[in-house]
Amino acid sequence: MVRFWLQTGAVTAVVATILYYVLQVKVISLPILIGIILSNILESFCIRLEGRGYERGKAVMIVFASFMAIAAGFLVLIGEALAGQLGSFADRVPLAASRVDNLVRSLQNLASSGLPFQVTVDVRGEIANAFAGMQASVLPEIPSIAVSLVIGILTVPIVTFFLLRDGRALKKTVLEAVPNRYFEMVTMIMWKVSRSISAYIRGVALEASLVGTVDLILISLAGLVTGIEIENIILIAAVAAMTNIIPFAGPAIGTILGVGITLFGADPSAMLVVAICLVIGQLLDNVVFAPLVLGGAVSVHPITVIVLLVLGGKIMGVLGMLVIVPLFAVTTVILHELYLGVRRHAMYLQ
Amino acid sequence: MSNPILWKNWFRHTDPEEGVYRLLRRVPIFADLAEAELRQIRDVMHHRTYNDSEPVFYEGEPGTGMYVIIKGNVRIVLHHGQPDEVEIVRLEPGDFFGEFSLLDESPRSATCIASGNTELGGFFRPDLMDIVDRQPKTGIKIVLRLADVVAERLRQTNADLRLTKEQLRSQAQKLEEAQAELDGFRSRGIVIERKPGSAG
């Protein structure tokens, strides 16, 4: 048992250190990372087209063009609605603050009736201060955020396309440089790592998409059935999908954030409906989607998840919290396969 | 003196890869492939060069795939580096070896060492799996041919095993007869002693 904890701690420390330094170079590393992830997801479609007789070059062009068309359509249709919902947030902060304030006052009154002392918290003031603080820290960063976004939007498609088109040639070029003595070992390790990572990335992406879609449908249906006006449905579903990437803590974070978003809506009673829908979506994920899609291929210990979330939040804020756990899982796979491969071949590496 | 230009073979195909393509044609697991498919295999293969006495792989090492000899020779030996080292076979350009490793990572059954400057074309399990994914028809042809090779080796092994069993049975029978004769002598009071200095 002690050995298990020592090993888990050691691996977590090593991988977290590697990720810390890699993620420091956010402007370059993030678009490349997204490009790698996208190319992994799109690779399976290219393989299917090749299986139907298309040449590699044509298969890549078809898949990439289709993906860009779908992404553009998605941005136009959904992006506009999403931007509108995000834009209304700033206007509705006082409304949300007032609702939270009322809720806290109700809880205070309930607590005061049973406690010998009285606890008062100025929620409205705290939220207003927090929002002002956020504005003060975010506003000066907007130009650099905009630059990063533009670089990202330009870099990601380029990286994705060239990885799809030349990924195999790149692998072959790398292998040509490997000395004969290590050649077979490196070939097998690269193949196993690539296969594991691809399966994991595709599984996580599919699972997140399924959760987001199910949540979107459930919340929309719930709104129709109950007659309650639920706003920002797309944003709630998107947040639930993205946070689902984080094991253990992700679904809880997604539910809390989703319920929090309803505070900015027209009808506060939507909170309970949204919470129920998100919990049902999570149940479906745990029982149906995750076992089918992921099959428990890569698992991360809960304590490791917490450490990584803190580290990711420190490096890159909310985005860091989202990407660091999958990055950790992928890095662990790489190190695991490296260790097994070297151990298997070690006695022959003279 | 005749002009060397007149003797030059202007029709000789100078594509160095053409030689690899022709070599691949002779490999049984690629025998059913069409020309285009064979060229794809040639493009996927890894071209490696080895110095004299450089090991390609060691006995007992996890296997990754097969090799085709493009240029030079290789020696297949058992117990390499030990006093009882024995050379099983010496292979030449056009020969292939290690095809069983396309199926799994079972340990190599012998050591392979380059003899002279050698060029090998490597076709490994990741490459085969990649072809099975991208071009299932080509992949199936290769896998079926591989199954044929494995089946043939199995048949040969079974035949050898049968022969060995027959020989062992025959030896055992002779031993039993000799034992029965010895018992017969003993029962009649005849003592059989080993000659001094004889073996066993």
Coordinates of C-alpha atoms in Angstrom, one line a residue:
Chain A
M1 CA 0.0 0.0 0.0
V2 CA 2.8 2.4 0.9
R3 CA 4.6 1.5 -2.3
F4 CA 1.4 2.2 -4.3
W5 CA 1.1 5.7 -2.8
L6 CA 4.8 6.4 -3.3
Q7 CA 4.6 5.3 -6.9
T8 CA 1.5 7.3 -7.5
G9 CA 3.0 10.4 -5.9
A10 CA 6.2 10.0 -7.8
V11 CA 4.5 9.7 -11.2
T12 CA 2.2 12.6 -10.4
A13 CA 5.1 14.8 -9.5
V14 CA 7.1 13.9 -12.6
V15 CA 4.3 14.3 -15.0
A16 CA 3.0 17.5 -13.3
T17 CA 6.5 19.1 -13.6
I18 CA 6.7 18.2 -17.3
L19 CA 3.2 19.7 -17.9
Y20 CA 4.0 22.8 -15.9
Y21 CA 6.9 23.8 -18.1
V22 CA 5.2 22.7 -21.3
L23 CA 2.1 24.7 -20.6
Q24 CA 4.1 27.8 -19.7
V25 CA 4.5 28.5 -23.4
K26 CA 0.8 28.9 -23.8
V27 CA 0.7 30.8 -27.0
I28 CA 2.5 28.1 -29.0
S29 CA 1.7 25.0 -27.0
L30 CA -2.0 25.4 -26.8
P31 CA -2.7 25.7 -30.6
I32 CA -0.3 22.8 -31.3
L33 CA -2.0 20.8 -28.7
I34 CA -5.4 21.5 -30.1
G35 CA -4.1 20.7 -33.6
I36 CA -2.8 17.3 -32.4
I37 CA -6.1 16.5 -30.7
L38 CA -8.1 17.5 -33.8
S39 CA -5.8 15.5 -36.1
N40 CA -6.2 12.5 -33.9
I41 CA -10.0 12.8 -34.0
L42 CA -10.1 13.4 -37.8
E43 CA -7.6 10.6 -38.6
S44 CA -10.2 7.9 -38.1
F45 CA -12.4 9.5 -40.8
C46 CA -9.4 9.7 -43.2
I47 CA -8.7 6.0 -42.5
R48 CA -12.3 5.1 -43.4
L49 CA -12.1 7.0 -46.7
E50 CA -8.8 5.3 -47.5
G51 CA -10.5 1.9 -46.8
R52 CA -13.1 2.8 -49.4
G53 CA -10.4 3.4 -52.0
Y54 CA -9.6 7.1 -51.7
E55 CA -5.9 8.1 -51.9
R56 CA -4.5 9.6 -48.7
G57 CA -4.2 13.1 -50.1
K58 CA -7.8 13.2 -51.3
A59 CA -9.1 11.6 -48.1
V60 CA -7.3 14.3 -46.0
M61 CA -8.7 17.1 -48.3
I62 CA -12.3 15.8 -48.0
V63 CA -12.2 15.3 -44.3
F64 CA -10.5 18.6 -43.5
A65 CA -12.7 20.6 -45.8
S66 CA -15.8 18.9 -44.3
F67 CA -14.5 19.6 -40.8
M68 CA -13.9 23.3 -41.6
A69 CA -17.3 23.6 -43.2
I70 CA -19.0 22.1 -40.1
A71 CA -16.9 24.2 -37.7
A72 CA -17.8 27.4 -39.7
G73 CA -21.5 26.4 -39.7
F74 CA -21.4 25.6 -36.1
L75 CA -19.8 28.9 -35.2
V76 CA -22.3 30.8 -37.3
L77 CA -25.4 29.0 -36.0
I78 CA -24.4 28.4 -32.4
G79 CA -21.7 31.0 -31.9
E80 CA -24.1 33.9 -32.5
A81 CA -26.5 32.5 -29.9
L82 CA -23.7 31.8 -27.5
A83 CA -22.2 35.2 -27.9
G84 CA -25.6 36.7 -27.2
Q85 CA -26.0 34.7 -24.1
L86 CA -22.5 35.6 -22.9
G87 CA -23.2 39.2 -23.6
S88 CA -26.3 39.3 -21.5
F89 CA -24.4 38.1 -18.5
A90 CA -22.8 41.4 -17.7
D91 CA -26.3 43.0 -17.8
R92 CA -27.7 40.4 -15.5
V93 CA -25.1 40.4 -12.8
P94 CA -27.1 42.6 -10.4
L95 CA -30.1 40.3 -11.0
A96 CA -28.1 37.2 -10.2
A97 CA -26.5 38.9 -7.2
S98 CA -29.9 39.8 -5.9
R99 CA -31.2 36.2 -6.2
V100 CA -28.1 34.8 -4.5
D101 CA -28.5 37.5 -1.8
N102 CA -32.1 36.4 -1.2
L103 CA -31.1 32.8 -1.0
V104 CA -28.3 33.5 1.4
R105 CA -30.6 35.7 3.6
S106 CA -33.1 32.8 3.8
L107 CA -30.4 30.4 4.8
Q108 CA -29.1 33.0 7.4
N109 CA -32.5 33.3 8.9
L110 CA -32.9 29.6 9.1
A111 CA -29.5 29.2 10.7
S112 CA -30.0 32.1 13.1
S113 CA -33.1 30.5 14.5
G114 CA -31.1 27.5 15.6
L115 CA -27.7 29.1 16.5
P116 CA -26.9 31.3 19.6
F117 CA -25.1 33.8 17.4
Q118 CA -26.0 35.6 14.2
V119 CA -24.0 35.4 10.9
T120 CA -24.5 38.1 8.3
V121 CA -22.8 38.1 4.9
D122 CA -23.2 41.0 2.5
V123 CA -23.6 38.8 -0.6
R124 CA -24.5 41.6 -3.0
G125 CA -21.5 43.5 -1.9
E126 CA -19.2 40.5 -2.2
I127 CA -20.5 39.6 -5.7
A128 CA -20.2 43.3 -6.9
N129 CA -16.6 43.5 -5.5
A130 CA -15.7 40.2 -7.1
F131 CA -17.1 41.3 -10.5
A132 CA -15.3 44.6 -10.3
G133 CA -12.1 42.8 -9.5
M134 CA -12.6 40.5 -12.4
Q135 CA -13.2 43.4 -14.8
A136 CA -10.1 45.2 -13.5
S137 CA -7.9 42.1 -14.0
V138 CA -9.5 41.0 -17.3
L139 CA -9.9 44.2 -19.2
P140 CA -6.2 45.0 -19.5
E141 CA -5.6 41.5 -20.7
I142 CA -8.1 41.7 -23.6
P143 CA -5.6 42.8 -26.2
S144 CA -3.3 39.9 -25.5
I145 CA -6.2 37.5 -25.3
A146 CA -7.4 38.7 -28.7
V147 CA -3.9 38.2 -30.1
S148 CA -3.7 34.7 -28.6
L149 CA -7.1 33.9 -30.1
V150 CA -6.2 35.1 -33.6
I151 CA -2.9 33.1 -33.4
G152 CA -4.9 30.1 -32.2
I153 CA -7.5 30.4 -34.9
L154 CA -4.9 30.6 -37.6
T155 CA -2.5 28.0 -36.2
V156 CA -4.9 25.3 -35.2
P157 CA -6.3 24.5 -38.8
I158 CA -2.7 24.7 -40.2
V159 CA -1.3 22.3 -37.6
T160 CA -4.3 20.0 -38.0
F161 CA -4.0 19.8 -41.8
F162 CA -0.3 19.2 -41.9
L163 CA -0.4 16.6 -39.2
L164 CA -3.2 14.8 -41.1
R165 CA -1.3 15.0 -44.4
D166 CA 2.3 14.5 -43.3
G167 CA 1.9 12.7 -39.9
R168 CA 2.9 9.3 -41.3
A169 CA 5.8 10.7 -43.2
L170 CA 7.0 12.6 -40.1
K171 CA 6.9 9.4 -38.1
K172 CA 8.9 7.6 -40.7
T173 CA 11.4 10.4 -40.8
V174 CA 11.8 10.2 -37.0
L175 CA 12.3 6.5 -37.1
E176 CA 14.9 6.7 -39.8
A177 CA 17.1 8.7 -37.4
V178 CA 16.9 6.1 -34.7
P179 CA 20.0 3.8 -34.5
N180 CA 19.5 0.2 -35.5
R181 CA 19.9 -1.1 -32.0
Y182 CA 16.9 0.8 -30.7
F183 CA 14.9 0.8 -33.9
E184 CA 12.5 -2.1 -33.3
M185 CA 11.9 -1.0 -29.7
V186 CA 11.1 2.6 -30.7
T187 CA 8.8 1.5 -33.5
M188 CA 6.7 -0.6 -31.2
I189 CA 6.6 2.0 -28.4
M190 CA 5.6 4.8 -30.9
W191 CA 2.8 2.6 -32.3
K192 CA 1.4 1.6 -28.9
V193 CA 1.6 5.1 -27.6
S194 CA -0.1 6.5 -30.7
R195 CA -2.8 3.9 -30.6
S196 CA -3.5 4.4 -26.9
I197 CA -3.6 8.2 -27.2
S198 CA -5.8 8.2 -30.3
A199 CA -8.3 5.8 -28.6
Y200 CA -8.3 8.0 -25.5
I201 CA -8.7 11.3 -27.3
R202 CA -11.4 10.0 -29.6
G203 CA -13.2 8.4 -26.6
V204 CA -13.1 11.6 -24.5
A205 CA -14.2 13.8 -27.4
L206 CA -17.1 11.5 -28.2
E207 CA -18.2 11.1 -24.6
A208 CA -18.1 14.9 -24.1
S209 CA -20.1 15.4 -27.3
L210 CA -22.7 12.8 -26.2
V211 CA -23.1 14.4 -22.7
G212 CA -23.4 17.9 -24.2
T213 CA -26.0 16.7 -26.7
V214 CA -28.0 14.8 -24.2
D215 CA -28.0 17.7 -21.7
L216 CA -29.1 20.0 -24.5
I217 CA -32.0 17.8 -25.4
L218 CA -33.0 17.1 -21.8
I219 CA -33.0 20.7 -20.7
S220 CA -34.9 21.8 -23.9
L221 CA -37.5 19.1 -23.3
A222 CA -37.8 19.9 -19.6
G223 CA -38.4 23.5 -20.5
L224 CA -41.2 22.5 -22.9
V225 CA -42.8 20.1 -20.5
T226 CA -42.7 22.2 -17.4
G227 CA -43.4 25.5 -19.2
I228 CA -40.5 27.2 -17.4
E229 CA -38.4 29.6 -19.5
I230 CA -34.9 28.2 -19.4
E231 CA -32.3 30.5 -20.9
N232 CA -28.7 30.0 -21.9
I233 CA -29.4 26.3 -22.7
I234 CA -26.5 26.1 -25.2
L235 CA -24.1 27.6 -22.8
I236 CA -25.1 25.2 -20.0
A237 CA -24.8 22.2 -22.3
A238 CA -21.4 23.4 -23.6
V239 CA -20.1 23.9 -20.0
A240 CA -21.3 20.4 -19.0
A241 CA -19.6 18.9 -22.1
M242 CA -16.3 20.6 -21.5
T243 CA -16.2 19.9 -17.7
N244 CA -17.1 16.3 -18.4
I245 CA -13.5 15.8 -19.6
I246 CA -12.3 16.1 -16.0
P247 CA -12.7 12.8 -14.2
F248 CA -14.6 12.7 -10.9
A249 CA -14.7 16.4 -10.2
G250 CA -15.8 17.4 -13.7
P251 CA -19.5 16.4 -13.6
A252 CA -19.9 18.1 -10.2
I253 CA -18.2 21.3 -11.5
G254 CA -20.4 21.2 -14.6
T255 CA -23.6 20.8 -12.6
I256 CA -22.6 23.7 -10.2
L257 CA -21.7 25.9 -13.1
G258 CA -24.8 25.0 -15.1
V259 CA -27.0 25.8 -12.1
G260 CA -25.1 29.0 -11.6
I261 CA -25.7 30.0 -15.2
T262 CA -29.5 29.8 -14.6
L263 CA -29.2 32.5 -12.0
F264 CA -28.7 34.8 -14.9
G265 CA -31.9 33.6 -16.6
A266 CA -35.4 35.1 -16.5
D267 CA -36.9 32.4 -14.3
P268 CA -35.0 31.3 -11.1
S269 CA -37.1 28.2 -10.7
A270 CA -35.2 26.8 -13.7
M271 CA -32.3 26.1 -11.4
L272 CA -33.9 22.9 -10.0
V273 CA -35.0 21.7 -13.5
V274 CA -31.5 22.3 -14.9
A275 CA -29.9 20.5 -11.9
I276 CA -32.1 17.5 -12.4
C277 CA -31.4 17.4 -16.1
L278 CA -27.7 17.6 -15.6
V279 CA -27.7 14.8 -13.0
I280 CA -29.8 12.6 -15.4
G281 CA -27.3 13.4 -18.2
Q282 CA -24.4 12.4 -15.8
L283 CA -26.1 9.2 -14.9
L284 CA -26.5 8.3 -18.5
D285 CA -22.8 9.1 -19.0
N286 CA -21.7 6.9 -16.2
V287 CA -23.9 4.0 -17.0
V288 CA -24.0 4.0 -20.9
F289 CA -21.6 6.4 -22.6
A290 CA -18.4 6.1 -20.6
P291 CA -18.3 2.2 -20.4
L292 CA -19.1 2.0 -24.2
V293 CA -16.7 4.7 -25.3
L294 CA -13.9 4.8 -22.9
G295 CA -14.0 1.3 -21.4
G296 CA -11.8 2.4 -18.5
A297 CA -8.8 2.6 -20.7
V298 CA -7.0 5.4 -18.8
S299 CA -7.8 6.0 -15.1
V300 CA -6.6 8.8 -12.9
H301 CA -6.7 8.7 -9.1
P302 CA -9.1 11.3 -7.5
I303 CA -6.3 12.8 -5.4
T304 CA -4.2 13.2 -8.5
V305 CA -7.1 14.9 -10.2
I306 CA -7.4 17.5 -7.4
V307 CA -3.6 18.2 -7.4
L308 CA -3.7 18.6 -11.2
L309 CA -6.8 20.9 -11.1
V310 CA -5.0 23.2 -8.7
L311 CA -1.9 23.2 -10.8
G312 CA -3.8 23.7 -14.1
G313 CA -5.8 26.5 -12.6
K314 CA -2.6 28.2 -11.4
I315 CA -0.9 28.0 -14.8
M316 CA -3.8 28.7 -17.2
G317 CA -6.9 29.4 -15.2
V318 CA -10.1 27.7 -16.2
L319 CA -8.7 26.5 -19.5
G320 CA -5.8 24.9 -17.6
M321 CA -8.2 23.1 -15.3
L322 CA -9.9 21.6 -18.4
V323 CA -6.9 20.5 -20.3
I324 CA -4.5 19.3 -17.6
V325 CA -6.2 16.1 -16.6
P326 CA -6.5 14.7 -20.1
L327 CA -2.9 15.9 -20.7
F328 CA -1.8 14.0 -17.6
A329 CA -3.6 10.9 -18.8
V330 CA -1.9 11.1 -22.2
T331 CA 1.5 11.7 -20.7
T332 CA 1.1 8.8 -18.3
V333 CA 0.3 6.5 -21.2
I334 CA 3.4 7.7 -23.0
L335 CA 5.6 7.1 -20.0
H336 CA 4.0 3.7 -19.2
E337 CA 4.5 2.4 -22.7
L338 CA 8.1 3.7 -22.7
Y339 CA 8.8 2.0 -19.4
L340 CA 7.3 -1.3 -20.6
G341 CA 9.0 -1.2 -24.0
V342 CA 12.4 -0.4 -22.5
R343 CA 12.1 -3.0 -19.8
R344 CA 11.1 -5.6 -22.4
H345 CA 14.0 -4.8 -24.7
A346 CA 16.5 -3.6 -22.0
M347 CA 18.5 -6.8 -21.7
Y348 CA 19.1 -6.7 -25.4
L349 CA 20.2 -3.1 -25.6
Q350 CA 23.9 -3.5 -25.5
Chain B
M1 CA 38.5 1.5 -78.7
S2 CA 34.7 1.3 -78.6
N3 CA 32.7 4.1 -77.2
P4 CA 31.4 3.2 -73.7
I5 CA 28.3 5.2 -74.5
L6 CA 27.4 2.8 -77.2
W7 CA 27.3 -0.1 -74.7
K8 CA 25.3 1.8 -72.1
N9 CA 22.0 0.2 -71.4
W10 CA 19.7 3.2 -72.1
F11 CA 16.7 1.1 -71.2
R12 CA 17.9 0.1 -67.7
H13 CA 15.4 1.2 -65.1
T14 CA 17.5 3.5 -62.8
D15 CA 14.9 3.7 -60.0
P16 CA 16.7 2.2 -57.0
E17 CA 13.3 1.3 -55.5
E18 CA 12.5 -0.9 -58.5
G19 CA 14.9 -3.5 -57.1
V20 CA 13.1 -3.6 -53.8
Y21 CA 9.8 -3.9 -55.6
R22 CA 11.1 -7.0 -57.5
L23 CA 12.4 -8.5 -54.3
L24 CA 9.0 -8.0 -52.6
R25 CA 7.4 -10.0 -55.4
R26 CA 9.4 -13.1 -54.3
V27 CA 8.1 -12.9 -50.7
P28 CA 5.3 -15.4 -50.3
I29 CA 3.1 -13.2 -48.0
F30 CA 3.0 -10.6 -50.7
A31 CA 2.4 -13.0 -53.6
D32 CA -1.3 -12.2 -54.0
L33 CA -0.8 -8.4 -54.1
A34 CA -1.5 -6.3 -57.2
E35 CA 1.2 -4.0 -58.5
A36 CA -0.2 -0.9 -56.9
E37 CA -0.6 -2.7 -53.6
L38 CA 3.0 -4.0 -53.8
R39 CA 4.3 -0.4 -54.4
Q40 CA 2.3 0.7 -51.3
I41 CA 4.1 -2.0 -49.3
R42 CA 7.4 -0.8 -50.7
D43 CA 6.6 2.8 -49.6
V44 CA 5.6 1.7 -46.1
M45 CA 8.7 -0.5 -45.5
H46 CA 11.6 0.8 -43.5
H47 CA 15.0 0.8 -45.2
R48 CA 17.8 0.0 -42.8
T49 CA 21.6 -0.4 -43.4
Y50 CA 23.8 -2.5 -41.2
N51 CA 27.6 -2.8 -40.9
D52 CA 29.5 -6.1 -41.0
S53 CA 28.8 -8.2 -37.9
E54 CA 26.1 -5.7 -36.6
P55 CA 23.2 -7.5 -35.0
V56 CA 19.8 -7.0 -36.5
F57 CA 18.0 -8.6 -33.5
Y58 CA 18.9 -11.0 -30.7
E59 CA 17.6 -14.4 -29.7
G60 CA 14.9 -14.0 -27.1
E61 CA 14.2 -10.3 -27.9
P62 CA 10.5 -9.4 -28.5
G63 CA 9.8 -9.7 -32.2
T64 CA 8.5 -6.7 -34.1
G65 CA 8.3 -7.8 -37.7
M66 CA 10.0 -9.3 -40.8
Y67 CA 12.9 -8.3 -42.9
V68 CA 13.7 -8.7 -46.6
I69 CA 17.4 -8.7 -47.7
I70 CA 17.9 -6.0 -50.3
K71 CA 21.7 -6.2 -50.4
G72 CA 24.3 -8.2 -48.5
N73 CA 23.9 -11.3 -46.4
V74 CA 22.8 -12.2 -42.9
R75 CA 23.6 -15.1 -40.6
I76 CA 21.0 -16.7 -38.4
V77 CA 22.7 -18.2 -35.4
L78 CA 21.8 -19.8 -32.1
H79 CA 23.4 -19.1 -28.7
H80 CA 25.3 -16.1 -30.2
G81 CA 28.4 -15.1 -28.2
Q82 CA 28.4 -18.4 -26.3
P83 CA 30.8 -21.3 -26.7
D84 CA 28.1 -23.5 -28.3
E85 CA 27.2 -20.8 -30.9
V86 CA 25.9 -22.5 -34.1
E87 CA 25.0 -20.9 -37.5
I88 CA 21.7 -22.3 -38.7
V89 CA 21.6 -20.6 -42.1
R90 CA 23.1 -17.8 -44.2
L91 CA 20.6 -15.7 -46.2
E92 CA 21.1 -13.8 -49.4
P93 CA 19.5 -10.9 -51.3
G94 CA 15.8 -11.7 -51.9
D95 CA 15.5 -13.9 -48.9
F96 CA 13.2 -12.9 -46.0
F97 CA 13.0 -13.8 -42.3
G98 CA 11.2 -13.0 -39.1
E99 CA 7.7 -13.1 -40.6
F100 CA 6.2 -14.9 -37.5
S101 CA 6.8 -11.7 -35.6
L102 CA 4.1 -10.0 -37.7
L103 CA 1.6 -12.0 -35.6
D104 CA 2.7 -11.2 -32.1
E105 CA 5.7 -10.1 -29.9
S106 CA 6.9 -13.7 -29.2
P107 CA 10.6 -13.8 -28.6
R108 CA 12.9 -14.2 -31.6
S109 CA 14.0 -17.8 -31.9
A110 CA 17.6 -17.0 -33.1
T111 CA 20.0 -14.1 -33.5
C112 CA 20.4 -12.4 -36.8
I113 CA 23.8 -10.8 -37.7
A114 CA 24.7 -8.8 -40.8
S115 CA 27.5 -10.3 -42.9
G116 CA 29.2 -7.5 -44.8
N117 CA 27.5 -4.1 -45.5
T118 CA 23.8 -5.1 -45.6
E119 CA 20.6 -3.4 -46.5
L120 CA 17.3 -4.7 -45.2
G121 CA 13.7 -3.7 -45.8
G122 CA 11.7 -4.0 -42.6
F123 CA 8.0 -4.6 -42.5
F124 CA 6.6 -4.5 -39.0
R125 CA 3.4 -5.3 -37.2
P126 CA 2.5 -1.6 -36.8
D127 CA 2.8 -1.3 -40.6
L128 CA 0.7 -4.4 -41.2
M129 CA -2.0 -3.1 -38.7
D130 CA -1.9 0.3 -40.5
I131 CA -2.5 -1.4 -43.8
V132 CA -5.3 -3.5 -42.4
D133 CA -7.0 -0.3 -41.2
R134 CA -6.4 1.8 -44.4
Q135 CA -6.7 -0.9 -47.0
P136 CA -8.6 -3.8 -45.6
K137 CA -8.5 -5.8 -48.9
T138 CA -4.7 -5.6 -49.1
G139 CA -4.4 -6.4 -45.4
I140 CA -6.6 -9.5 -45.7
K141 CA -4.5 -10.8 -48.6
I142 CA -1.3 -10.4 -46.6
V143 CA -2.8 -11.9 -43.4
L144 CA -4.3 -14.9 -45.4
R145 CA -0.9 -15.5 -47.0
L146 CA 0.8 -15.2 -43.6
A147 CA -1.7 -17.8 -42.3
D148 CA -0.6 -20.1 -45.2
V149 CA 3.0 -19.7 -44.2
V150 CA 2.2 -20.5 -40.6
A151 CA 0.1 -23.5 -41.5
E152 CA 2.8 -24.9 -43.8
R153 CA 5.4 -24.5 -41.0
L154 CA 3.0 -26.2 -38.6
R155 CA 2.5 -29.1 -41.0
Q156 CA 6.3 -29.4 -41.4
T157 CA 6.7 -29.3 -37.6
N158 CA 4.0 -31.9 -37.2
A159 CA 5.6 -34.2 -39.7
D160 CA 9.0 -33.8 -38.0
L161 CA 7.3 -34.5 -34.6
R162 CA 5.6 -37.6 -36.0
L163 CA 8.9 -38.9 -37.3
T164 CA 10.7 -38.2 -34.0
K165 CA 7.9 -39.9 -32.1
E166 CA 8.1 -43.0 -34.4
Q167 CA 11.9 -43.1 -33.9
L168 CA 11.4 -42.8 -30.1
R169 CA 8.8 -45.5 -30.1
S170 CA 11.1 -47.8 -32.1
Q171 CA 13.9 -47.1 -29.6
A172 CA 11.7 -47.7 -26.7
Q173 CA 10.5 -51.0 -28.2
K174 CA 14.1 -52.1 -28.7
L175 CA 14.9 -51.1 -25.1
E176 CA 12.0 -53.2 -23.8
E177 CA 13.1 -56.2 -25.9
A178 CA 16.6 -55.9 -24.6
Q179 CA 15.3 -55.6 -21.0
A180 CA 13.1 -58.7 -21.5
E181 CA 16.1 -60.6 -22.8
L182 CA 18.2 -59.5 -19.8
D183 CA 15.5 -60.6 -17.4
G184 CA 15.3 -63.9 -19.1
F185 CA 19.0 -64.4 -18.6
R186 CA 18.8 -63.5 -15.0
S187 CA 15.9 -65.9 -14.4
R188 CA 18.1 -68.7 -15.7
G189 CA 20.9 -67.7 -13.3
I190 CA 23.0 -66.2 -16.0
V191 CA 24.8 -63.1 -14.7
I192 CA 25.5 -60.4 -17.3
E193 CA 28.3 -58.0 -16.3
R194 CA 29.4 -54.9 -18.0
K195 CA 32.8 -55.1 -19.7
P196 CA 35.4 -52.9 -17.9
G197 CA 36.0 -49.6 -19.7
S198 CA 32.7 -49.7 -21.7
A199 CA 30.4 -46.6 -21.9
G200 CA 27.1 -46.1 -19.8

